[in-house]
Backbone as XML, in Angstrom:
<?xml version="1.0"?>
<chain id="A" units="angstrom">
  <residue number="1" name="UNK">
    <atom name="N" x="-51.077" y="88.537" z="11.160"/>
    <atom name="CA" x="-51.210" y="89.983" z="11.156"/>
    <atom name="C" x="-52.694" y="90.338" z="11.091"/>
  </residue>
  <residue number="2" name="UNK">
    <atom name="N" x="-53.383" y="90.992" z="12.080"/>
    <atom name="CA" x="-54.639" y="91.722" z="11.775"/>
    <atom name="C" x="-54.483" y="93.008" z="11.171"/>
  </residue>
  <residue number="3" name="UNK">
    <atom name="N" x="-56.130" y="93.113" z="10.744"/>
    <atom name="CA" x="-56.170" y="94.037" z="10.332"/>
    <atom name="C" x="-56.212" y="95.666" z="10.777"/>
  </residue>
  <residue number="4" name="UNK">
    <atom name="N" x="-56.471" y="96.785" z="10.725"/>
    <atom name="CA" x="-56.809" y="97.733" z="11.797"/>
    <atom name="C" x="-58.094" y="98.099" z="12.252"/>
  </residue>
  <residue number="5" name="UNK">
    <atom name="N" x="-58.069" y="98.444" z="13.222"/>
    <atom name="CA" x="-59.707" y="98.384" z="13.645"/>
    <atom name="C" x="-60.474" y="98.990" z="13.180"/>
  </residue>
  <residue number="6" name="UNK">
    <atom name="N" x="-61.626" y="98.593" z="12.870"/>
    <atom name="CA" x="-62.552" y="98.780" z="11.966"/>
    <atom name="C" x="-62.450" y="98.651" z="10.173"/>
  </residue>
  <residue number="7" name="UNK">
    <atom name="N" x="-61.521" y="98.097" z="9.973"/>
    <atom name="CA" x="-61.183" y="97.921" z="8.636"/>
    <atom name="C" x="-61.797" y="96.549" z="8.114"/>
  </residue>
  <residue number="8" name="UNK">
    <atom name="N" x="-62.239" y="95.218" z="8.704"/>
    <atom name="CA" x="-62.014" y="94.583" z="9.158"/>
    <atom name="C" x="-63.866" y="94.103" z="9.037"/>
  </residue>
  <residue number="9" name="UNK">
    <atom name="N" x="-64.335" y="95.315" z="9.446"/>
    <atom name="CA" x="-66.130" y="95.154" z="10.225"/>
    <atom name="C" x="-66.838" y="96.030" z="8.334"/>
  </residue>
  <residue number="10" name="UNK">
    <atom name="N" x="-65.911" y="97.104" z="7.487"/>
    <atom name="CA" x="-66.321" y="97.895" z="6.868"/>
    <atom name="C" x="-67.145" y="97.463" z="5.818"/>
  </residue>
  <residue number="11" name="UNK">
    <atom name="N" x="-67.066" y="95.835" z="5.094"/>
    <atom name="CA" x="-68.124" y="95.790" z="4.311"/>
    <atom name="C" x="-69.001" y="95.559" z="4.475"/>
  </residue>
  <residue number="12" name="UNK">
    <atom name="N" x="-68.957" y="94.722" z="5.968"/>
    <atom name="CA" x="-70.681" y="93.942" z="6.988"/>
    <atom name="C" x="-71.156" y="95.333" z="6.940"/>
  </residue>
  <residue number="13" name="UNK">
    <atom name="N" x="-70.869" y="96.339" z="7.392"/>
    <atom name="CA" x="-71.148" y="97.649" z="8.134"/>
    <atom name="C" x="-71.956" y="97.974" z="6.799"/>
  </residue>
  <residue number="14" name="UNK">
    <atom name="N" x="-71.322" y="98.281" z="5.745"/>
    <atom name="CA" x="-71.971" y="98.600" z="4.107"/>
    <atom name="C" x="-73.033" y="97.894" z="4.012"/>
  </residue>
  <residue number="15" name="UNK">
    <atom name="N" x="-73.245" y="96.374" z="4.037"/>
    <atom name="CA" x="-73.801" y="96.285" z="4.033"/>
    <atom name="C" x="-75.266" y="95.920" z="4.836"/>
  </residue>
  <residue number="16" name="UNK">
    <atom name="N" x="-75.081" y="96.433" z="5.895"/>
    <atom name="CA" x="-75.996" y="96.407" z="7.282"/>
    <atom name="C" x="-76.464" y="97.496" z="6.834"/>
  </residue>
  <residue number="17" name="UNK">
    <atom name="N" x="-75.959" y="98.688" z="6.422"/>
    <atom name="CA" x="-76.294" y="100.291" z="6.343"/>
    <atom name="C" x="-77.784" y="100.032" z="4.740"/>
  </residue>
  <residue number="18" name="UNK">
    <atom name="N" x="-76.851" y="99.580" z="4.013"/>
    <atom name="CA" x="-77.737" y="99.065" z="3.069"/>
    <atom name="C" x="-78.944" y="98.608" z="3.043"/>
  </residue>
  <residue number="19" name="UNK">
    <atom name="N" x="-79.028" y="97.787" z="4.217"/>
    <atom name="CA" x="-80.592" y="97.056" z="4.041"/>
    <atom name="C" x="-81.024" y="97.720" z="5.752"/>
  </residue>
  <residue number="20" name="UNK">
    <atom name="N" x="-81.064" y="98.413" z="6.274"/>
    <atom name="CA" x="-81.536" y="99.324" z="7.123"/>
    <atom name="C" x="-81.474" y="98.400" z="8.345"/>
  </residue>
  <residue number="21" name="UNK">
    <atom name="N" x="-80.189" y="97.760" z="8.702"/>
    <atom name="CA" x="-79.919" y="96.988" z="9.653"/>
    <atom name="C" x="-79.186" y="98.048" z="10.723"/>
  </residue>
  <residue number="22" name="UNK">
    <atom name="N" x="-79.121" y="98.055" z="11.932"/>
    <atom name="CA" x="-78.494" y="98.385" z="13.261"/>
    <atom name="C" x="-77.032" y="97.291" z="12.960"/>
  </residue>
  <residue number="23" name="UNK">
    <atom name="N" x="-75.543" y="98.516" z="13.108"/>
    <atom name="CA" x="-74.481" y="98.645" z="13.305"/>
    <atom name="C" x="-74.182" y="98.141" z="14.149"/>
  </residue>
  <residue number="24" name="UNK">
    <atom name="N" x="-73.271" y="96.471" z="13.826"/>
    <atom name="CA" x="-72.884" y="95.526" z="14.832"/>
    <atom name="C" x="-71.737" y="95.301" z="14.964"/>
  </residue>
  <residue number="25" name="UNK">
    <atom name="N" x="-70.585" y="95.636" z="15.548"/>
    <atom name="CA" x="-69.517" y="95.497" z="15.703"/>
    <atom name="C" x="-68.528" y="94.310" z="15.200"/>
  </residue>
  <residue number="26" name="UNK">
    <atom name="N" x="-67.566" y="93.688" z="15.090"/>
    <atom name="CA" x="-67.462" y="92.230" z="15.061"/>
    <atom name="C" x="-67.104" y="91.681" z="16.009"/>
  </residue>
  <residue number="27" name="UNK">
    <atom name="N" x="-66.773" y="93.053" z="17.214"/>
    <atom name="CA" x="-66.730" y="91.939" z="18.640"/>
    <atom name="C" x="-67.868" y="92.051" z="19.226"/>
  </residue>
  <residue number="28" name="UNK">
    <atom name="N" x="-69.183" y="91.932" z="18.938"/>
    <atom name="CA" x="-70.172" y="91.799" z="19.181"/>
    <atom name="C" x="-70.807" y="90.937" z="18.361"/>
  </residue>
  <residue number="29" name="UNK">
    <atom name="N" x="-70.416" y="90.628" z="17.684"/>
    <atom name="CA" x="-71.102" y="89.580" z="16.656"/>
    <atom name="C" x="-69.934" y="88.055" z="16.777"/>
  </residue>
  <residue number="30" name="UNK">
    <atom name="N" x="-69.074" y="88.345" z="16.932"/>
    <atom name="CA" x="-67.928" y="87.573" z="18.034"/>
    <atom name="C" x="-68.780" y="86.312" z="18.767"/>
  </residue>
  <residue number="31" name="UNK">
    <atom name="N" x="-69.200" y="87.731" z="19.856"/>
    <atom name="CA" x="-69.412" y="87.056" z="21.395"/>
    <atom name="C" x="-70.891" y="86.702" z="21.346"/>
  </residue>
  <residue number="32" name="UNK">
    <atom name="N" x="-71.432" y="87.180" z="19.744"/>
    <atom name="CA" x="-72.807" y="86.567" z="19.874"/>
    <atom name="C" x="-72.596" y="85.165" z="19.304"/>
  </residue>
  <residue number="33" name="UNK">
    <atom name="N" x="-71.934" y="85.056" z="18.311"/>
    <atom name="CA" x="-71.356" y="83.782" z="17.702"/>
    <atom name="C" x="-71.183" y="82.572" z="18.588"/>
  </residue>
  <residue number="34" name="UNK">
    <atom name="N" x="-70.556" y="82.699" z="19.339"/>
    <atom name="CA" x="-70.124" y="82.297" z="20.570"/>
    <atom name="C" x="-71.012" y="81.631" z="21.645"/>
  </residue>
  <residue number="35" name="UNK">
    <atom name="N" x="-71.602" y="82.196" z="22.128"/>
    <atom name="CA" x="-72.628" y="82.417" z="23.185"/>
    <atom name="C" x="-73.520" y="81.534" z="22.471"/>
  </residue>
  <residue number="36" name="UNK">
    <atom name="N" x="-74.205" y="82.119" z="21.160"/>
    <atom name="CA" x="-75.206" y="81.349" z="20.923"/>
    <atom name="C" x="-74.753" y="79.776" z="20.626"/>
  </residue>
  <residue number="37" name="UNK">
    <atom name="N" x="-73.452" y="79.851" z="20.161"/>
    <atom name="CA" x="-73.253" y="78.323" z="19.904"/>
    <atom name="C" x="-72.846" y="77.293" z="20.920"/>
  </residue>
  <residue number="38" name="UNK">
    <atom name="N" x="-72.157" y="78.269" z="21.415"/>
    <atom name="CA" x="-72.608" y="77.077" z="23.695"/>
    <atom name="C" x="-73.506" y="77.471" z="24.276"/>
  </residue>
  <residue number="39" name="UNK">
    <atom name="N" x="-74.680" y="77.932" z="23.940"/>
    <atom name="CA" x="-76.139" y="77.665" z="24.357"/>
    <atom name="C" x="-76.448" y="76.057" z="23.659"/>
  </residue>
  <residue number="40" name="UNK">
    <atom name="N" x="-75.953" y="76.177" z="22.691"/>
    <atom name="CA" x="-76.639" y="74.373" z="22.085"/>
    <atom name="C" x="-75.686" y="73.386" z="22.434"/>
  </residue>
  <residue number="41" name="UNK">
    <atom name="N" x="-74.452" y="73.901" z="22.968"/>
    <atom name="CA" x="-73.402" y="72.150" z="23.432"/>
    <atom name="C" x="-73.976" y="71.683" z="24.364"/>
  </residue>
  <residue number="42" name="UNK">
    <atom name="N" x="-73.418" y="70.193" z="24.531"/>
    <atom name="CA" x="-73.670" y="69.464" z="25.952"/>
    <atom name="C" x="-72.443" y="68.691" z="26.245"/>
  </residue>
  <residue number="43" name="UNK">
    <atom name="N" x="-71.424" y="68.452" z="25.598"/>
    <atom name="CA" x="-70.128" y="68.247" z="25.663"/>
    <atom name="C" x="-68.996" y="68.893" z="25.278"/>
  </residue>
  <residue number="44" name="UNK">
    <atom name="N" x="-67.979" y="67.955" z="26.217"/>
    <atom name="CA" x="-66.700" y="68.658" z="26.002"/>
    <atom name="C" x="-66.336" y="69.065" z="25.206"/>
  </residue>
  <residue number="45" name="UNK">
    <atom name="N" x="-66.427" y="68.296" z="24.541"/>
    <atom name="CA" x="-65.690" y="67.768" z="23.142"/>
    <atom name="C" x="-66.559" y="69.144" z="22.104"/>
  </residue>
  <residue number="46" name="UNK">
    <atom name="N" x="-67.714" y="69.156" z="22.637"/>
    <atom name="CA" x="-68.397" y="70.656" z="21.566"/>
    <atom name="C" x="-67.683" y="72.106" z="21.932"/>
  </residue>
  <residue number="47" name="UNK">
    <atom name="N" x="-67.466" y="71.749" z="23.305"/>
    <atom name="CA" x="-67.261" y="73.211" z="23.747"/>
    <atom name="C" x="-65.757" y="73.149" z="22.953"/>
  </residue>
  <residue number="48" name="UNK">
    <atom name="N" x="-65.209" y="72.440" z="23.142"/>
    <atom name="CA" x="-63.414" y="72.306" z="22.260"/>
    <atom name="C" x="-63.870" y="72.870" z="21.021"/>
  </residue>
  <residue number="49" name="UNK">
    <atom name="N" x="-64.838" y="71.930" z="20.238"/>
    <atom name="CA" x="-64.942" y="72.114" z="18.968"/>
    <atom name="C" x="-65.262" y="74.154" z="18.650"/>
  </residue>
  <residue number="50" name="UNK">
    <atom name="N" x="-65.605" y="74.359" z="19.781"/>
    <atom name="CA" x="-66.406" y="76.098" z="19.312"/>
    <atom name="C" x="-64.700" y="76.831" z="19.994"/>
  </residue>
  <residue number="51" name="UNK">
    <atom name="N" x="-64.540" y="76.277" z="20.651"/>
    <atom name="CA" x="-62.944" y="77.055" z="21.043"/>
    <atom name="C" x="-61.732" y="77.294" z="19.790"/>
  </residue>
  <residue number="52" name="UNK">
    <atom name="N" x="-61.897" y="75.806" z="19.125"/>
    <atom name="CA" x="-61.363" y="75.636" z="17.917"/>
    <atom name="C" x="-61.639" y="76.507" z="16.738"/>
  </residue>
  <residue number="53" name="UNK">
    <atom name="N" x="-62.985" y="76.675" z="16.856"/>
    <atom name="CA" x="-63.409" y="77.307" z="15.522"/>
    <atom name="C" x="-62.958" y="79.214" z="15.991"/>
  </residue>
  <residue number="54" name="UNK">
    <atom name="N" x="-63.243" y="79.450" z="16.919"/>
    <atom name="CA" x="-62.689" y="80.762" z="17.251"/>
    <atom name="C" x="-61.385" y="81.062" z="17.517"/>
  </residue>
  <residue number="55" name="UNK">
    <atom name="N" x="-60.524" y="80.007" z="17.474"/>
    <atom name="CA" x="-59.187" y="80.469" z="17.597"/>
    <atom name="C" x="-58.756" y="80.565" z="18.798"/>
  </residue>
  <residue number="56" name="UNK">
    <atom name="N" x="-59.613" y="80.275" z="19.876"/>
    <atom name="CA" x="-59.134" y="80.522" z="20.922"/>
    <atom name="C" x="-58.667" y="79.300" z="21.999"/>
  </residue>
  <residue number="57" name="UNK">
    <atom name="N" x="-58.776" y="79.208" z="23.361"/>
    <atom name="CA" x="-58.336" y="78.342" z="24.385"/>
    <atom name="C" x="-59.633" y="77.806" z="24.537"/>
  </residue>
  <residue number="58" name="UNK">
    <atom name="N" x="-59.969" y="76.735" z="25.064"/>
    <atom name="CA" x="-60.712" y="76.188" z="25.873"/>
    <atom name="C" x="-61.006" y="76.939" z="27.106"/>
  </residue>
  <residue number="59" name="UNK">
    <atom name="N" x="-60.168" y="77.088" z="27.888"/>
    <atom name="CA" x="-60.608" y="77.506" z="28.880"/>
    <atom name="C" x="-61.014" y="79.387" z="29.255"/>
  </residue>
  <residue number="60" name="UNK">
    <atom name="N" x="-60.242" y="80.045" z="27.678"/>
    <atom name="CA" x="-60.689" y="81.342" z="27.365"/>
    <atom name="C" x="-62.209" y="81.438" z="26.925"/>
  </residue>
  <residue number="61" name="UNK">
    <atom name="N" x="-62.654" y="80.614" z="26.608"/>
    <atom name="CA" x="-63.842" y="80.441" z="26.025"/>
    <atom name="C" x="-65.058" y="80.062" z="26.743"/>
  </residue>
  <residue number="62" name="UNK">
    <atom name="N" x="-64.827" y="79.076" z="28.005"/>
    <atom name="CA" x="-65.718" y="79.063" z="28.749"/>
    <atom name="C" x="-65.891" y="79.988" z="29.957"/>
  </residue>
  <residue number="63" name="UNK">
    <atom name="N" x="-64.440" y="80.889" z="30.270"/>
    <atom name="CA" x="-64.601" y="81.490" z="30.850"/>
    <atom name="C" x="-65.406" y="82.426" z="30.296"/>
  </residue>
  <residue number="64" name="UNK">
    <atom name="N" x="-65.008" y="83.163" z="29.276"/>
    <atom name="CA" x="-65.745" y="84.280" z="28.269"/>
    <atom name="C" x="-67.078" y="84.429" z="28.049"/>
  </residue>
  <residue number="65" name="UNK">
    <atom name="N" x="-67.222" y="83.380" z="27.166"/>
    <atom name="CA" x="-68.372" y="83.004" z="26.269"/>
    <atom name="C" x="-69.394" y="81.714" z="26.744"/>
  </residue>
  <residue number="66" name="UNK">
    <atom name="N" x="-69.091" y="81.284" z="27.681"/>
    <atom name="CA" x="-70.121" y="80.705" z="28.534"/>
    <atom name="C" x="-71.009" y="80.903" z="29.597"/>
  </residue>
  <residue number="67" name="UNK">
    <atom name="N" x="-72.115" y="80.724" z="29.317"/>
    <atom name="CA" x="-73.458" y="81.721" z="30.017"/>
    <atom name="C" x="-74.328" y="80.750" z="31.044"/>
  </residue>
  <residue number="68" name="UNK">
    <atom name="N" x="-74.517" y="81.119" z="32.254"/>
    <atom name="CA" x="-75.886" y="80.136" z="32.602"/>
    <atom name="C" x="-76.943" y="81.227" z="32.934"/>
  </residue>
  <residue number="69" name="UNK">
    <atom name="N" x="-78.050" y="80.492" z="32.768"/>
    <atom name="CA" x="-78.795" y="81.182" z="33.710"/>
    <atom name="C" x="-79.929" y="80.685" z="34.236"/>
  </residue>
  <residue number="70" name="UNK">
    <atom name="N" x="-80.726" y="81.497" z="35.185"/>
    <atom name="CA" x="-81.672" y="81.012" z="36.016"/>
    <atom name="C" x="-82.261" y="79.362" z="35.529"/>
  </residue>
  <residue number="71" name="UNK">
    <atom name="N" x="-82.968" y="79.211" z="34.369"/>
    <atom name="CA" x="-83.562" y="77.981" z="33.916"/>
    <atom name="C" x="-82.431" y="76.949" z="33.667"/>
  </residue>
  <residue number="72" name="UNK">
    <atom name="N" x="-81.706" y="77.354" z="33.416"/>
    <atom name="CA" x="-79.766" y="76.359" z="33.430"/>
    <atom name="C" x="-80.273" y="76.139" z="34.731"/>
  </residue>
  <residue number="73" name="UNK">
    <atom name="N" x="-79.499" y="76.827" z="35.370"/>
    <atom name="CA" x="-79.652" y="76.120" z="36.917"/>
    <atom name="C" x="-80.669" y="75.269" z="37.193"/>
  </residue>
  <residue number="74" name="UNK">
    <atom name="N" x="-81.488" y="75.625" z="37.317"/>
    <atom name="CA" x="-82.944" y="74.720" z="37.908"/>
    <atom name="C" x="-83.390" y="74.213" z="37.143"/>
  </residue>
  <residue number="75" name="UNK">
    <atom name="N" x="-82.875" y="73.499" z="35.891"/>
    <atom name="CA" x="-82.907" y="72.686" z="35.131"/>
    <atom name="C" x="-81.755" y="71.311" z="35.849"/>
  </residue>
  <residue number="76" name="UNK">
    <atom name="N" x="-80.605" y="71.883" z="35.773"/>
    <atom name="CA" x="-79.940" y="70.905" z="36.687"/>
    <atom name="C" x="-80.085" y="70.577" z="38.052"/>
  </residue>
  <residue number="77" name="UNK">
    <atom name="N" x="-80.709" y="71.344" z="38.744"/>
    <atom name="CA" x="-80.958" y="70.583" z="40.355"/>
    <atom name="C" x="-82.270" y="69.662" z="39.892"/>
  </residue>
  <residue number="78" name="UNK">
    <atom name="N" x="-83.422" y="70.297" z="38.935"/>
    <atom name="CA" x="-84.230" y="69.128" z="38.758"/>
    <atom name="C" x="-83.449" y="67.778" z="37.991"/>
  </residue>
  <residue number="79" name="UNK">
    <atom name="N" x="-82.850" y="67.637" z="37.743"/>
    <atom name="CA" x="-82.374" y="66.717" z="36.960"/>
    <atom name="C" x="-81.902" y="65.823" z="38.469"/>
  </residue>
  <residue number="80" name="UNK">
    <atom name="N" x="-81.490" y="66.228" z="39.588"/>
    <atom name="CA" x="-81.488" y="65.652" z="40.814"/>
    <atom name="C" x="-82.854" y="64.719" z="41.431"/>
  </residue>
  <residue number="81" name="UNK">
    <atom name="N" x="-83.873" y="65.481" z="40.857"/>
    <atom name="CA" x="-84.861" y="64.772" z="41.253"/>
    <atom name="C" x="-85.501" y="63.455" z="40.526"/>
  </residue>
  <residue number="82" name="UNK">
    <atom name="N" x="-84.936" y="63.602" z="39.052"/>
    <atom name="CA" x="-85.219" y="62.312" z="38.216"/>
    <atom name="C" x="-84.310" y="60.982" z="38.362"/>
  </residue>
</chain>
């Protein structure tokens, strides 16, 4: 059973308000969770492990919460050249 929305985010929120922090959602703090922690995998087996810890699918997760970008890429075609 969840909780109702925003019920859920109300003491982070207290205390974000408290120390003069900017109002972060928890599905934004979610998908930052996320993101930032398959920025550091390099295996399967990690990306499982962060699917696991969120509750979710494997393959919900890399679809979702998995990012490349420009230096990803051309990090791996150089890796062609070594």
């Amino acid at each position: 059973m969840s909780l109702p929305r925003g019920i859920s985010s109300f003491p982070l929120n207290r205390i974000l308000k408290r120390i003069g922090e900017k109002h972060y959602g928890t599905h934004a703090m979610r998908h930052t969770f996320a993101t930032r922690l398959l920025s550091k995998t390099s295996s399967h087996q990690e990306i499982k492990a962060v699917a696991e810890l969120l509750g979710d699918d494997y393959k919900v997760v890399v679809k979702t919460y998995l990012h490349t970008d420009e230096d990803g890429k051309h990090n791996l075609v150089d890796m062609l050249n070594d």
